[in-house]
Coordinates of C-alpha atoms and ligand atoms in Angstrom, one line a residue:
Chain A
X14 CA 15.0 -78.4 -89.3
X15 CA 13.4 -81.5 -89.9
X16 CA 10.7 -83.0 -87.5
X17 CA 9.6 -86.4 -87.0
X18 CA 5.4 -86.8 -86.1
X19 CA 5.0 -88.7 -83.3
X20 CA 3.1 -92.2 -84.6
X21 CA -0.3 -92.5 -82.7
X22 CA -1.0 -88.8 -84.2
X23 CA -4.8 -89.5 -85.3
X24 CA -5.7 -87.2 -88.3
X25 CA -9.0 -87.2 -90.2
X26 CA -9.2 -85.8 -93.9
X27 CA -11.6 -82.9 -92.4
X28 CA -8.8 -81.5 -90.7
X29 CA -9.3 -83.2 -87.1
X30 CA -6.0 -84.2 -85.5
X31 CA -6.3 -86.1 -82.0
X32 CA -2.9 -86.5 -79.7
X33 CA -4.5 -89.6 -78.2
X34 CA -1.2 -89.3 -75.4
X35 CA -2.2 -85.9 -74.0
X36 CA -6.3 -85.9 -74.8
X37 CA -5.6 -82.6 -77.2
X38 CA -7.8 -82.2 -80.1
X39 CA -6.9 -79.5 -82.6
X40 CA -8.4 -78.3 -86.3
X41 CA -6.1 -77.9 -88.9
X42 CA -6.4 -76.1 -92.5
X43 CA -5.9 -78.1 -95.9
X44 CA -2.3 -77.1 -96.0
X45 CA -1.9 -78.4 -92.7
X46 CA -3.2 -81.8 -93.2
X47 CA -0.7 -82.1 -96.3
X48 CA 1.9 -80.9 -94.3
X49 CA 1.1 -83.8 -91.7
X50 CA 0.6 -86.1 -93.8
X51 CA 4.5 -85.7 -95.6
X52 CA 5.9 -85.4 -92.3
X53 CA 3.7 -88.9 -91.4
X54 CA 6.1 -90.3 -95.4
X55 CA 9.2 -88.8 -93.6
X56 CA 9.6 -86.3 -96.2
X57 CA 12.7 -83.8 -95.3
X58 CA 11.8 -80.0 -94.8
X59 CA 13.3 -79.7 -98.1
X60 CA 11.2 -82.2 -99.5
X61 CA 8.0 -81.0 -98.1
X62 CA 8.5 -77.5 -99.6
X63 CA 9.3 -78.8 -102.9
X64 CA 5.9 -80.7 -102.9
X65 CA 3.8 -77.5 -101.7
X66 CA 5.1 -75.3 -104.1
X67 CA 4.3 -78.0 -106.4
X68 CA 0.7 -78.2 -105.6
X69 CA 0.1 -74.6 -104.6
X70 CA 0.1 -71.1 -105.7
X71 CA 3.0 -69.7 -103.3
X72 CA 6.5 -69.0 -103.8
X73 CA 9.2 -71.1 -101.7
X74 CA 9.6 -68.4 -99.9
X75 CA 6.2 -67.6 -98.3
X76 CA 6.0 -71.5 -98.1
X77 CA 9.5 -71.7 -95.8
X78 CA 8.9 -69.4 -93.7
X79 CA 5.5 -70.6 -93.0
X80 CA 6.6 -74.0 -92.8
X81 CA 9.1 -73.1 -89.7
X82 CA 6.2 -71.4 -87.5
X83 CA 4.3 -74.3 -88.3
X84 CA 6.8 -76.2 -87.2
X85 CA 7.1 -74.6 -84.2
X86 CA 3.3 -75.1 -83.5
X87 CA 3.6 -79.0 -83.6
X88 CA 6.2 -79.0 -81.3
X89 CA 4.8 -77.2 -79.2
X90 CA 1.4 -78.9 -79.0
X91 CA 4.1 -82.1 -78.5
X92 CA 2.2 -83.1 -82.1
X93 CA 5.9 -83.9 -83.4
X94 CA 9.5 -83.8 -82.0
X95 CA 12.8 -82.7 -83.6
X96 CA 14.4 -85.9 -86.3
Chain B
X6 CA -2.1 -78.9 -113.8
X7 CA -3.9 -75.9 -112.1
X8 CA -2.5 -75.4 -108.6
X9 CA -4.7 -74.5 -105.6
X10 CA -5.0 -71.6 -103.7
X11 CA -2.3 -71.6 -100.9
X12 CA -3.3 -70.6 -97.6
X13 CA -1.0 -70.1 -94.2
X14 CA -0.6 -73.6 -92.2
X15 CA -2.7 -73.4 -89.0
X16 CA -3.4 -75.9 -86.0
X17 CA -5.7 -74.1 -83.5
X18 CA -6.5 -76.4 -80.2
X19 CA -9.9 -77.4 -80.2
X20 CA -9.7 -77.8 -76.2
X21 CA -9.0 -74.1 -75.5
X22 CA -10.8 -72.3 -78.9
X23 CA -14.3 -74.1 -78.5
X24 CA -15.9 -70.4 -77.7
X25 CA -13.5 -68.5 -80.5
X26 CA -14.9 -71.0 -83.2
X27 CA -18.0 -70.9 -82.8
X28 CA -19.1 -68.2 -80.2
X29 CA -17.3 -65.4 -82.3
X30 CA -17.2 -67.2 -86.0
X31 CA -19.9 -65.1 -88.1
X32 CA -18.0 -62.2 -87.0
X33 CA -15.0 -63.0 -89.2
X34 CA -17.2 -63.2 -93.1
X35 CA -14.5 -61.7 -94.9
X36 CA -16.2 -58.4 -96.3
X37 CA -14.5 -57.6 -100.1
X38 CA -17.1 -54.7 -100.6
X39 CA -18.3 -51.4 -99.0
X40 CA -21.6 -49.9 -100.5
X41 CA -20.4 -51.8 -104.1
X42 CA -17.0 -50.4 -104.2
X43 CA -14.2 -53.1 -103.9
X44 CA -11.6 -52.7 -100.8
X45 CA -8.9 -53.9 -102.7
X46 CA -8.9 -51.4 -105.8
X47 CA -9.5 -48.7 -103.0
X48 CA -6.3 -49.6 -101.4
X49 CA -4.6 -49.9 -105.3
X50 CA -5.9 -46.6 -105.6
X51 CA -5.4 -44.6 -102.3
X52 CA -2.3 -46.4 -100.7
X53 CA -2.7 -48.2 -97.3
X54 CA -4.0 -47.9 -94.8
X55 CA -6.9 -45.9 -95.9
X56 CA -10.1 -44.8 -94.0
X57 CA -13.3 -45.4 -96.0
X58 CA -16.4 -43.4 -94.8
X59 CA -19.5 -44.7 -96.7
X60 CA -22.0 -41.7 -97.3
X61 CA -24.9 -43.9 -97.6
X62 CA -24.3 -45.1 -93.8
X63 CA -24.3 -41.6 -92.5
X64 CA -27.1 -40.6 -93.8
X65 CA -29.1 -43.8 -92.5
X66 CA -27.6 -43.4 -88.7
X67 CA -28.9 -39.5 -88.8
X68 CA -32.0 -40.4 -90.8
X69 CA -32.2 -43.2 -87.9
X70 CA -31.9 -41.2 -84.9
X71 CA -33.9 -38.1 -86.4
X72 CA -37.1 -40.4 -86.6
X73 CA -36.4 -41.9 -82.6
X74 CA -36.6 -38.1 -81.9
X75 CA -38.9 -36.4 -84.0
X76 CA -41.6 -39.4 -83.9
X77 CA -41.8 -38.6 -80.0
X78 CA -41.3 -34.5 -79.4
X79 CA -42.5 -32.4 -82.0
X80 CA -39.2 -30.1 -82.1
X81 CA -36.0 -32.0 -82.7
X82 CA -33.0 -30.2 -84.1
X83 CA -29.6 -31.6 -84.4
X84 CA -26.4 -30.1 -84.3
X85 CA -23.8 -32.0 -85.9
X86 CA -20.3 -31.8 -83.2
X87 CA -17.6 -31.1 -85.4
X88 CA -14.5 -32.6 -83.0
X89 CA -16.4 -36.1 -83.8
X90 CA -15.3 -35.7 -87.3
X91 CA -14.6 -32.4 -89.2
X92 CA -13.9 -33.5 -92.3
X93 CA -15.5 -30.9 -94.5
X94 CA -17.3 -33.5 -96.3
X95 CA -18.7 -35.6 -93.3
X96 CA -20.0 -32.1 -91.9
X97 CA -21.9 -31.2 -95.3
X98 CA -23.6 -34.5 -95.4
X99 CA -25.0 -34.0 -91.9
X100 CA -25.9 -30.0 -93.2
X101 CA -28.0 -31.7 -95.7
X102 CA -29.8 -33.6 -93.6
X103 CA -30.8 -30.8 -91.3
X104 CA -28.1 -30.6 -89.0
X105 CA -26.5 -27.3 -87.7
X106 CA -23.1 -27.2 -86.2
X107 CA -22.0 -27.6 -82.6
X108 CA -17.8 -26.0 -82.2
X109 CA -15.6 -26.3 -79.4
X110 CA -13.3 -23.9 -80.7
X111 CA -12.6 -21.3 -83.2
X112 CA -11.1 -23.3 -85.5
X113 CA -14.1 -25.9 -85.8
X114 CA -16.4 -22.0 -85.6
X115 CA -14.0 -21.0 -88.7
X116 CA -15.2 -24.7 -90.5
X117 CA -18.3 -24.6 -90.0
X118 CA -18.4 -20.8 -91.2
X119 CA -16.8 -21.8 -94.3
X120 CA -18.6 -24.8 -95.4
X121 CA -21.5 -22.6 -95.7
X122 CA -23.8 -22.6 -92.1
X123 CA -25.0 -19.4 -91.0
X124 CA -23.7 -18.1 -88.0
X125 CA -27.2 -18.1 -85.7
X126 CA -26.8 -21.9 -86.9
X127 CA -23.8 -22.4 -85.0
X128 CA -23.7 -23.6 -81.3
X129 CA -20.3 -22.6 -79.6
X130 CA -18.8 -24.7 -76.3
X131 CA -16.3 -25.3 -74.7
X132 CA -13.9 -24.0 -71.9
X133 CA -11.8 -22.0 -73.9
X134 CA -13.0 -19.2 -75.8
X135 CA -10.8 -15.9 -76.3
X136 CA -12.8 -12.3 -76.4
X137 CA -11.8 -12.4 -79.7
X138 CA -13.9 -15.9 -80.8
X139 CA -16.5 -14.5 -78.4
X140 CA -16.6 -11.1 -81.1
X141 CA -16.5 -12.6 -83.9
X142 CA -19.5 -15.5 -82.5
X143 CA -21.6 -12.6 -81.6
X144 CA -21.1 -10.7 -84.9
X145 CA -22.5 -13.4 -86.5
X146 CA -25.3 -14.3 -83.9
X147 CA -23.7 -17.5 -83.4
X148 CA -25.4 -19.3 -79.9
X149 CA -23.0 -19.2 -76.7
X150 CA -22.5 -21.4 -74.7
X151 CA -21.2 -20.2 -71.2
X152 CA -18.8 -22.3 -69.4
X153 CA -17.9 -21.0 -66.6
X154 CA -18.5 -17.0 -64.7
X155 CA -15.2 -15.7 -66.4
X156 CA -16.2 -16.2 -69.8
X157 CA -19.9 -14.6 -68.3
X158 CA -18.5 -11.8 -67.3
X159 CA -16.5 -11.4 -70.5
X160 CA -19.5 -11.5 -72.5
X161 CA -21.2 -9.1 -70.3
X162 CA -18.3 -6.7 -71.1
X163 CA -17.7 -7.2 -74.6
X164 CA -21.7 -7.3 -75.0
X165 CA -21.6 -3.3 -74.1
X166 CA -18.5 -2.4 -75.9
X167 CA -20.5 -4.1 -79.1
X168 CA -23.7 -2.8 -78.5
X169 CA -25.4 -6.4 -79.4
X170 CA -27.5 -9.3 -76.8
X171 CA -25.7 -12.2 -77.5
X172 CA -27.7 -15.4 -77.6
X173 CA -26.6 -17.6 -75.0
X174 CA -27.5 -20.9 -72.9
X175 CA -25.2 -21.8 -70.2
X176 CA -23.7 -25.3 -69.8
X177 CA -25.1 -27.3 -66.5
X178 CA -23.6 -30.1 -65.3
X179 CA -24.9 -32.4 -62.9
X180 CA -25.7 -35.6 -60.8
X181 CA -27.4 -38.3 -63.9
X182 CA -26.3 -41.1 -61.5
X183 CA -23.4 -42.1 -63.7
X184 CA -19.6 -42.3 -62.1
X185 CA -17.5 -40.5 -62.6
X186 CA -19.7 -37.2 -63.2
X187 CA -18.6 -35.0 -65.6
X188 CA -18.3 -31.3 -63.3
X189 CA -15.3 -29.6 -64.9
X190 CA -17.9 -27.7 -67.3
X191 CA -20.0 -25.8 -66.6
X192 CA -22.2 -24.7 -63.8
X193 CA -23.6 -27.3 -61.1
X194 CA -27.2 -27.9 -60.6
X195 CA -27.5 -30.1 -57.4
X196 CA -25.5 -26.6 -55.7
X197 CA -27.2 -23.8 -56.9
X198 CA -24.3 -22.6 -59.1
X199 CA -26.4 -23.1 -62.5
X200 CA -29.3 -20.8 -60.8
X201 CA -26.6 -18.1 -59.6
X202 CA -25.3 -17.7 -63.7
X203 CA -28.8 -17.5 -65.0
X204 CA -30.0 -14.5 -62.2
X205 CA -26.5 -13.1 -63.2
X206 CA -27.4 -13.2 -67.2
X207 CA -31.4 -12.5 -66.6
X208 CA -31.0 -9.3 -64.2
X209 CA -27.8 -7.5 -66.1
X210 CA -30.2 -7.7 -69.1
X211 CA -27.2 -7.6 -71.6
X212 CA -27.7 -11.0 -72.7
X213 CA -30.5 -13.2 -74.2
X214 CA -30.9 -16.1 -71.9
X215 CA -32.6 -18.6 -74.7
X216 CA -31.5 -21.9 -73.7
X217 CA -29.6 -24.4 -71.0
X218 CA -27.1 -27.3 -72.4
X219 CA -26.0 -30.1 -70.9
X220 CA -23.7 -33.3 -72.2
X221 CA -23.0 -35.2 -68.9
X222 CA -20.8 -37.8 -70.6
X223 CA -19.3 -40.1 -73.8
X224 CA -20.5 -43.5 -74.4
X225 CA -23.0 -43.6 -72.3
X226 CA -24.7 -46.8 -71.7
X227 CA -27.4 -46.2 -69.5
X228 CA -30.6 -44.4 -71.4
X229 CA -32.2 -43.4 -67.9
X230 CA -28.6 -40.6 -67.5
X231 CA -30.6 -38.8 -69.7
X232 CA -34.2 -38.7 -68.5
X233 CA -32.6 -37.8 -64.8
X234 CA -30.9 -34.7 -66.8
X235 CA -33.7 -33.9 -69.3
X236 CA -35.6 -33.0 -66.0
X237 CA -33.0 -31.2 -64.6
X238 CA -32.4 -28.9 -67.7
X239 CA -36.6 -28.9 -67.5
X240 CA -36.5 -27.7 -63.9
X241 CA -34.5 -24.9 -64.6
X242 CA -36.6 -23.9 -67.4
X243 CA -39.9 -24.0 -65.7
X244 CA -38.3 -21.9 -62.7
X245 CA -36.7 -19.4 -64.7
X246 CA -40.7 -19.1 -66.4
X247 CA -42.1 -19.3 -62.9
X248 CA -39.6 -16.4 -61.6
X249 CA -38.5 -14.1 -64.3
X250 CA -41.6 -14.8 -66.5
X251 CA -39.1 -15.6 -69.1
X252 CA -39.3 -18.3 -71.9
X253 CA -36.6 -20.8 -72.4
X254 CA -35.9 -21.3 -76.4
X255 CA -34.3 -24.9 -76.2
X256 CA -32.5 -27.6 -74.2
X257 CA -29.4 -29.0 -75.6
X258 CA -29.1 -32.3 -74.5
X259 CA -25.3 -32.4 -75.6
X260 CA -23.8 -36.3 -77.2
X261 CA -23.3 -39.3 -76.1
X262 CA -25.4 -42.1 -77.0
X263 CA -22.9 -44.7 -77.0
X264 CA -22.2 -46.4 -80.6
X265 CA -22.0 -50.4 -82.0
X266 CA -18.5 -50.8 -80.6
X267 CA -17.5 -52.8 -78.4
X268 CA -15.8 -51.3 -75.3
X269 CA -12.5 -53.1 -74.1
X270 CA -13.4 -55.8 -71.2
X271 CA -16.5 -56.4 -72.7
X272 CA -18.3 -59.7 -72.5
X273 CA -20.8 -59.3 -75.4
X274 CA -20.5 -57.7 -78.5
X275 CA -21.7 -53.6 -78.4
X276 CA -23.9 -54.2 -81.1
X277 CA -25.8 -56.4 -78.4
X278 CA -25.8 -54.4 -75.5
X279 CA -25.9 -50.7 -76.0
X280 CA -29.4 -48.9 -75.8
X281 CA -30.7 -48.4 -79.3
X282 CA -32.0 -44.4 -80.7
X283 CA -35.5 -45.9 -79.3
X284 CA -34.5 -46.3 -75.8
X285 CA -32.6 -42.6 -75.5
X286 CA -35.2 -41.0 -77.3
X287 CA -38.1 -42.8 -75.1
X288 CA -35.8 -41.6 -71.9
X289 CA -35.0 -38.2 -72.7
X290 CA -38.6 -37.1 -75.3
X291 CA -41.4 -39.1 -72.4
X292 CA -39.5 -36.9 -69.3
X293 CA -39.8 -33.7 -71.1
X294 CA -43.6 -33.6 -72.4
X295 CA -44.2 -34.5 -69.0
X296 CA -41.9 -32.0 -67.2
X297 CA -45.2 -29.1 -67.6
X298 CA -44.4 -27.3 -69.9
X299 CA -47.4 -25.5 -71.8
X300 CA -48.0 -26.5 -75.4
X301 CA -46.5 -23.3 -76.8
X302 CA -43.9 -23.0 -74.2
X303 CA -42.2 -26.5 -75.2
X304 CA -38.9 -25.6 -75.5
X305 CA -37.0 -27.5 -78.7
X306 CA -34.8 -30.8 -77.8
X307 CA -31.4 -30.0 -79.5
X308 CA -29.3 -33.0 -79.6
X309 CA -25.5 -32.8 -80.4
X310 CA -25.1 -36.7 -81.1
X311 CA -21.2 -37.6 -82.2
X312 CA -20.0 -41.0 -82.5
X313 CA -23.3 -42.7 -83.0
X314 CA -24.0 -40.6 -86.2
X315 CA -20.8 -41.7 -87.3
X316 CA -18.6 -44.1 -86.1
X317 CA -20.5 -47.5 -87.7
X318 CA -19.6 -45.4 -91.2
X319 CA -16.0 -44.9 -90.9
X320 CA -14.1 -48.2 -91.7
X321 CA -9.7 -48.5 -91.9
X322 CA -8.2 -50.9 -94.4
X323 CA -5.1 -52.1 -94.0
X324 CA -2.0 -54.4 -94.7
X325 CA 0.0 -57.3 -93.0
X326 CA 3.3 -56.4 -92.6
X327 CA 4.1 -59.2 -91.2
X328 CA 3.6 -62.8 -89.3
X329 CA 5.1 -63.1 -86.0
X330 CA 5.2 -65.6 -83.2
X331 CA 5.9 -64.7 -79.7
X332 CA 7.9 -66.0 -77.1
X333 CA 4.8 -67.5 -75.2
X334 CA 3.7 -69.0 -78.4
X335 CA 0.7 -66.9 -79.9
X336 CA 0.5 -65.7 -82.7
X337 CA 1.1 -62.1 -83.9
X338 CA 0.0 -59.9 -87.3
X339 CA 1.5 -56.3 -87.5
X340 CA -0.6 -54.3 -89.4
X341 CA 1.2 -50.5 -91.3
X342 CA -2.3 -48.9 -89.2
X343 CA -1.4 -48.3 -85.4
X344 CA -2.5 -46.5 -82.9
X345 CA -1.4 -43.1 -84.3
X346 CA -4.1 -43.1 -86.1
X347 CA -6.6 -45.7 -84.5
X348 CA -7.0 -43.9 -81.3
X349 CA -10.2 -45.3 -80.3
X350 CA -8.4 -48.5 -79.9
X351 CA -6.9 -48.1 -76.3
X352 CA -11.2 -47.9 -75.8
X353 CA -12.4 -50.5 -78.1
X354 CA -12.2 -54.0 -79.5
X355 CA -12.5 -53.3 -83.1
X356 CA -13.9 -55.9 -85.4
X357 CA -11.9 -57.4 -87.8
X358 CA -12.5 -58.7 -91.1
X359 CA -10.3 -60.5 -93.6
X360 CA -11.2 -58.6 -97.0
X361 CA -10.0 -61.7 -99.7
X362 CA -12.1 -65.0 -99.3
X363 CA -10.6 -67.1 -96.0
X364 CA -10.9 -70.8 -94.8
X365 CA -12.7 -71.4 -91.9
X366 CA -9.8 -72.2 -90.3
X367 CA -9.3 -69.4 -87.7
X368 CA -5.8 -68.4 -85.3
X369 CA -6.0 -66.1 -82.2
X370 CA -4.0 -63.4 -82.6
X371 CA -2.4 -60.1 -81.4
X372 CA -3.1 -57.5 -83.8
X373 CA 0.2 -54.8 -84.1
X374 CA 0.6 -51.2 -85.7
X375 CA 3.7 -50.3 -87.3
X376 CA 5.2 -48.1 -84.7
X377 CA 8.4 -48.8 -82.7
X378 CA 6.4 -48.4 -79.8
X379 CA 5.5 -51.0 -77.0
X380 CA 2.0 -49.1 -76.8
X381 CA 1.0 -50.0 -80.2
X382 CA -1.6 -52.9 -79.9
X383 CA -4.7 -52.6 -82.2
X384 CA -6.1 -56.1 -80.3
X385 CA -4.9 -58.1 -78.0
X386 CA -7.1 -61.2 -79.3
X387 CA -9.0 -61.2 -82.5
X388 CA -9.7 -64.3 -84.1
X389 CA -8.8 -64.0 -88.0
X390 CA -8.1 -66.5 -90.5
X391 CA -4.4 -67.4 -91.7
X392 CA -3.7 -63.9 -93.5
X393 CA -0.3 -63.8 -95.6
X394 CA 1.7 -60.8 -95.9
X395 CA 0.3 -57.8 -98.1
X396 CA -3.6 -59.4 -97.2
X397 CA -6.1 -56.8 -96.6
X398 CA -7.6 -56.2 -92.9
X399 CA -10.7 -54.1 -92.5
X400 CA -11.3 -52.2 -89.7
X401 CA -14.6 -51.3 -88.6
X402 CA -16.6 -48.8 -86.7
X403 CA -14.0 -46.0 -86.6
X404 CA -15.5 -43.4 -88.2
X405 CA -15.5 -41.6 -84.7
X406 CA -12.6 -39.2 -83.3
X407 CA -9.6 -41.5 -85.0
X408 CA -10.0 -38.5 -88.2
X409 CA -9.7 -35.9 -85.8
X410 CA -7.5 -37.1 -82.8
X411 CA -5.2 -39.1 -84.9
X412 CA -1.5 -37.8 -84.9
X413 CA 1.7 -37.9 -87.5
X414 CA 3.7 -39.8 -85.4
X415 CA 6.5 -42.2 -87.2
X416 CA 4.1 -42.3 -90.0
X417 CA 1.9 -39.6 -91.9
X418 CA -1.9 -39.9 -92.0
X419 CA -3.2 -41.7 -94.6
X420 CA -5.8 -40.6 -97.3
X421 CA -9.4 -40.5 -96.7
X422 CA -12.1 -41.7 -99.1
X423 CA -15.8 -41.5 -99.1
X424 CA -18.4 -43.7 -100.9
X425 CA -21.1 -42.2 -102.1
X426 CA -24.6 -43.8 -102.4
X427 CA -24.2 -44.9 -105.9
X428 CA -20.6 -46.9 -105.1
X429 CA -18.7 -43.7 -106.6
X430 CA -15.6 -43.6 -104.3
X431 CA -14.6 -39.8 -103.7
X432 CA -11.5 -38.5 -102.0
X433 CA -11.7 -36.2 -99.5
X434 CA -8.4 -36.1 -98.3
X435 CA -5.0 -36.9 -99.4
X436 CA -2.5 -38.7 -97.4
X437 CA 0.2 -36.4 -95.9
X438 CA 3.9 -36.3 -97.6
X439 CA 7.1 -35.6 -96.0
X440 CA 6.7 -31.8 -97.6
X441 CA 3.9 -31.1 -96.0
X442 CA 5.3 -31.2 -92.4
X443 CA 8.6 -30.0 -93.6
X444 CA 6.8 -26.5 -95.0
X445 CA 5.7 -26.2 -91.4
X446 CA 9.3 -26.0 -90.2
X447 CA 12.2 -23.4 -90.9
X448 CA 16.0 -23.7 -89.7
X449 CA 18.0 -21.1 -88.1
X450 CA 21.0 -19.8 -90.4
X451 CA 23.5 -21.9 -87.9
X452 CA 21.9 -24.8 -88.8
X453 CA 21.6 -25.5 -91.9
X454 CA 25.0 -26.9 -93.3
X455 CA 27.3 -30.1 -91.6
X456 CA 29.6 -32.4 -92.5
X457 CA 29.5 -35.8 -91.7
X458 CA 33.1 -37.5 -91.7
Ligands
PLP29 C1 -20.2 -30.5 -75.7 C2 -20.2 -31.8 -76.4 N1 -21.3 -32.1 -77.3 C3 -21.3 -33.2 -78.0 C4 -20.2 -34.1 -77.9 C5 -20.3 -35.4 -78.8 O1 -20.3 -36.5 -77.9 P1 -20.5 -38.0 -78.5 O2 -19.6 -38.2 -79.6 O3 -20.3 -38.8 -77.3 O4 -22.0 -38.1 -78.9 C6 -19.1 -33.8 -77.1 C7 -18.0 -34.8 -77.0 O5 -17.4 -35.0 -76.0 C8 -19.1 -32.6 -76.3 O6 -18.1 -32.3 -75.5

């Protein structure tokens, strides 16, 4: 699945992300904010878990399947919507 | 280059988690150590999930609630109730602090025998007690309890047949003000009941009256319970002086005191709200020197305290299984400890505590056992950080009735290890195999061949 962030999506480098169309605020962890900020370069799922396991110490695996129920999360805060 | 450490992907709303982030966020330090031994070589070595008791805890919650008592009224014994936790181990700690042994059957009697206490050491309740536990207590000059007039008039009879005064008290319950009132056991004091069982033991003369027991409840939250029943049991013991010019030995305030849990539906945290050793021991030692009792005549305060001695002591550690997420969106952990053998969790919100070092970054979430079993919900909220699969949970405050009401059901129980004061982990006992329930079992000749096609 690939997502696309929807483009007024504030996000801070502390980990503040502001959805200035619904007044939601939300924190977000380290991996989060990269995660946000390859989907904000249009990077593909596949993409995306390529560079995390790149830059962290997980295997694909754990990455994938955390990268879905993230995923999941954004759409459902109507942070992103599907590409 | 050296890559950093991963942790889960989480987005928490700030607009509905303003009191979980910072209301509740000291609660969720991640805690790697127990008394100096480390968690995680614990589990290495033991399996999980694995209860951890810390010796050095125990002793500091008796030592704690011996100096409320004993700084107040000067004769304080306690007797250490067994169902709380009968691990052999937990009992002999509490034995070497001073405690004697309160049973509620003969199998607790038979512990307590065997890990060395002395028989007139030995306090014996409960409902159920065959003529043969009632022998063998009074052979060893064990004190009795008395329930109810059937188990009296049992002791009456088997008192003759022996030739021995058993040492008694009788159990009274009765009105502390607290719903709902515990009146299964025992004889009733607002009625007259208690009075008719004492006349019964004091004018057969077969049986030593020498004291009057009481334990009107678990958890209890209100200290003043037990000054309203302190000068009940009192009452009775100055009119059994007054009319049969007889001297009541002690009172046995039973258990109770509630412990630094906090109870489901809760607002604030138990370790806020519940009365402290002080507060029980100002209700229950201040109603009793001023009850008039004589100097000599004061009767000794026996206390029977359970899951306060205890339950802050006894921690379970334990795995993710796995990451869910629900229908409705939140966020689920299962956990391979359920309620089999966390009992105490369909009563308590039991804090949780990553055990490896966490983000701040924290998720709500649902906290599942292992079981195939719709029941088996550790939490329904808890606020943890992003926890992987095979991360360490601990547990806490379940040192209290989960090692003795726990069950083998789907899974075995797991080991249980105790820390002493110096960090030295010990086990005291092993986690159950599939042999071990298997001995227990034998098939009928018919049974024991098939052929599956
Ligand atoms: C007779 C008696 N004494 C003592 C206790 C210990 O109670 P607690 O763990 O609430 O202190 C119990 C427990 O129910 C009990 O039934």
């Amino acid at each position: 699945m690939n997502l696309r962030l929807k483009n007024n999506i504030a996000v801070s480098d502390s980990g503040f992300v502001f959805n200035p169309s619904t007044g939601d605020s939300f924190s977000i962890n380290p991996v989060g904010i990269d995660i946000i900020q390859l989907l904000r370069a249009s990077k593909s799922e596949h993409d995306i878990i390529e560079d995390l396991s790149e830059r962290y110490d997980a295997d694909t695996q754990t990455i994938e399947k955390d990268l879905y129920d993230f995923f999941t999360l954004l759409l459902q805060h109507q942070l992103a919507e599907k590409a | 280059m050296e890559k950093k450490r991963y942790e889960r992907p989480v987005i928490a709303s700030l607009n509905a988690g303003i009191t979980n982030k910072f209301g509740t966020r000291n609660l969720n330090e991640p805690i790697s150590h127990i008394d100096g031994a480390s968690i995680k070589e614990i589990t290495e070595q033991y399996g999980s999930p694995v209860f951890i008791l810390s010796e050095r805890k125990i002793r500091q919650l008796y030592r704690d609630a011996y100096r409320a008592f004993s700084t107040r009224y000067p004769k304080v014994q306690f007797a250490w109730s067994y169902k709380t936790n009968y691990l052999n181990a937990v009992c002999n700690v509490f034995h070497q602090e001073g405690s004697w042994a309160e049973v509620v059957s003969i199998f607790e009697y038979e512990k307590a025998l065997a890990n060395g206490v002395e028989g007139r050491h030995i306090l014996f309740n409960g409902p159920e007690k065959t003529e043969s536990d009632l022998r063998k207590a009074i052979e060893h000059e064990s004190l009795i309890h008395i329930d109810h007039f059937d188990e009296l008039y049992l002791l009456l009879e088997i008192s003759e047949s022996l030739k021995k005064r058993p040492r008694v008290a009788i159990r009274v319950n009765m009105d502390t003000g607290i719903y709902p009132m515990w009146d299964r056991f025992g004889f009733n004091y607002e009625s007259g009941q208690a009075w008719d069982a004492i006349n019964k033991i004091i004018l057969t003369n077969k049986l030593d009256l020498v004291g009057l027991h009481c334990h009107i409840g678990t958890f209890m939250l209100s200290a003043n319970a037990y000054a309203v029943a302190a000068s009940k049991l009192a009452d009775l013991a100055l009119g059994i002086k007054l009319h049969h010019k007889q001297n009541i030995e002690y009172l046995d305030l039973g258990g109770g005191f509630a412990s630094k849990n906090t109870l489901k539906g809760s607002f604030l945290p138990g370790a806020d709200t519940i009365p402290s050793f002080d507060d029980y021991a100002e209700a229950i030692c201040g109603t009793l020197l001023n009850a008039g009792f004589t100097r000599e005549n004061l009767p000794m305060l026996i206390l029977e305290t359970g899951r306060a001695l205890v339950d802050e002591a006894g921690f379970l550690a334990s795995s993710v299984v796995a990451n869910k997420r629900l229908s409705d969106g939140r966020k689920a952990l299962v956990l391979d400890a359920g309620v089999n053998i966390l009992f105490t969790s369909f009563w308590y919100e039991h804090k949780m505590t990553p055990v490896e070092p966490a983000s701040h970054h924290t998720e709500a979430s649902v906290v599942y056992g292992p079981l195939c079993m719709n029941i088996d919900v550790v939490r329904e909220s808890v606020t943890l950080p992003p926890l992987r699969k095979n991360d360490l949970v601990l547990i806490h405050t379940v040192g209290a009735y989960n090692m003795t009401q726990w069950m083998q059901f789907i899974a075995m129980r797991p080991a249980v290890v105790m820390i002493d004061p110096e960090g030295k982990t010990h086990l005291l006992r092993r986690a159950e195999k599939t042999d071990d329930l298997n001995a227990m079992e034998s098939m009928p000749e018919h049974l024991q061949s098939f052929s599956l096609a």
